[in-house]
C-alpha positions as a LaTeX table, in Angstrom:
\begin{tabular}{lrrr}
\hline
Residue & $x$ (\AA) & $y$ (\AA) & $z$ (\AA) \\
\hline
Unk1 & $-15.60$ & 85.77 & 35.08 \\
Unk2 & $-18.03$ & 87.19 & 37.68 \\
Unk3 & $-16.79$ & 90.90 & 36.26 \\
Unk4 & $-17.81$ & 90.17 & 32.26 \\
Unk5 & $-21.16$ & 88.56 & 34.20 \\
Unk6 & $-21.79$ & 91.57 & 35.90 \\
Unk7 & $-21.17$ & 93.90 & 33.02 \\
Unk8 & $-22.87$ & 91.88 & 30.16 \\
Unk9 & $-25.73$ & 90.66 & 31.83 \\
Unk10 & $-25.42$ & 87.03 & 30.61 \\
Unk11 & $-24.26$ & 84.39 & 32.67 \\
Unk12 & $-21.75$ & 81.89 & 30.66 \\
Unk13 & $-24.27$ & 79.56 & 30.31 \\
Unk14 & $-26.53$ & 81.70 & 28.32 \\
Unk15 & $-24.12$ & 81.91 & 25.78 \\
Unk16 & $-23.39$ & 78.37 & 25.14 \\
Unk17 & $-26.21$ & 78.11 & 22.59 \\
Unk18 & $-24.76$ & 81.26 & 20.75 \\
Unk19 & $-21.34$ & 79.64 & 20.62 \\
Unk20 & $-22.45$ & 76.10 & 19.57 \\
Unk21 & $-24.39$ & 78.11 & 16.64 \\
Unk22 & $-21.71$ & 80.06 & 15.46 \\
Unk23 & $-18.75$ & 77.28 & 15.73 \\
Unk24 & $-21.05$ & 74.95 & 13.40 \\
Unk25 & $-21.90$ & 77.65 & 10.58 \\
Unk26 & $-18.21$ & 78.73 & 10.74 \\
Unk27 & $-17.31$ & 74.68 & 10.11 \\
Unk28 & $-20.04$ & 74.67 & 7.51 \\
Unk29 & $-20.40$ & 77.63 & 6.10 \\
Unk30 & $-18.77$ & 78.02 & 2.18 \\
Unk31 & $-15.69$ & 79.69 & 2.08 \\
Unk32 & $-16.42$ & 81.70 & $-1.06$ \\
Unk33 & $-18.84$ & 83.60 & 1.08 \\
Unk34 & $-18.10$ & 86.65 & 2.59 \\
Unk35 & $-14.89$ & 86.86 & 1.11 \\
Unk36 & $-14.67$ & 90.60 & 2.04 \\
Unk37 & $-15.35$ & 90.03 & 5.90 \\
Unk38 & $-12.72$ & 86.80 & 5.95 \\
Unk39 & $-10.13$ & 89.02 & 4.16 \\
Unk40 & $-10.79$ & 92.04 & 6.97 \\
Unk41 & $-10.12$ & 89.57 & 10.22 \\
Unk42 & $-7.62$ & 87.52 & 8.22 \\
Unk43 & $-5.09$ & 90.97 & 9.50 \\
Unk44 & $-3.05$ & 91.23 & 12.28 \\
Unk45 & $-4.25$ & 94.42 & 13.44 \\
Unk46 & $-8.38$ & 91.90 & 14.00 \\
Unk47 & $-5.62$ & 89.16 & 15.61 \\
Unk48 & $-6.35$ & 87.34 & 12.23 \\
Unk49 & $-9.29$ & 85.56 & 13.83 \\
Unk50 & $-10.98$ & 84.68 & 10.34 \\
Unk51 & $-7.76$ & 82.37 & 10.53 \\
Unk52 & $-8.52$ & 80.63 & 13.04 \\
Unk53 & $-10.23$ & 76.72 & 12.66 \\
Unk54 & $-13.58$ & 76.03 & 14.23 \\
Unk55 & $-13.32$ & 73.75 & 17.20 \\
Unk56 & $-14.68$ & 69.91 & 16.91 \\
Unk57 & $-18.04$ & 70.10 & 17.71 \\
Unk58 & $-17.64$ & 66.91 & 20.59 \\
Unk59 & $-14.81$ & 68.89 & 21.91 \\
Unk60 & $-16.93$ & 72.23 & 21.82 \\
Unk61 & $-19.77$ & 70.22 & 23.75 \\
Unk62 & $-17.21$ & 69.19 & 26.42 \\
Unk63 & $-15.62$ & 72.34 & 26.96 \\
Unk64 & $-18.80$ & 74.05 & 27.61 \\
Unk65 & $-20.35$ & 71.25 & 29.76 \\
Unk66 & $-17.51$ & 71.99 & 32.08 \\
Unk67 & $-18.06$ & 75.93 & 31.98 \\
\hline
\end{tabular}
């Protein structure tokens, strides 16, 4: 939104490379690593994000293409 724009400093389009980054080491990246972290954000009380799957990366491209 033009508010987390303003407030961040990035445009949504500067981010795009971050996310593309992050959704392919979380789709590649070992599960035995980090073990600590995944346990921490697999709670309710960090919306059990470390739960959640990484996104297809064609899918990923189209959703940001659209952004």
């Amino acid at each position: 939104t033009p508010t987390l724009e303003y407030y961040s400093g990035y445009r949504a389009q500067d981010l795009h490379p971050l996310v593309k980054r992050l959704n392919f080491l979380l789709t590649y990246q070992p599960r035995d690593k980090l073990k600590a972290v995944r346990t921490k954000y697999s709670h309710r009380v960090f919306f059990e994000v470390a739960k959640v799957t990484p996104m297809d990366m064609l899918k990923l491209e189209e959703i940001l293409k659209s952004c």
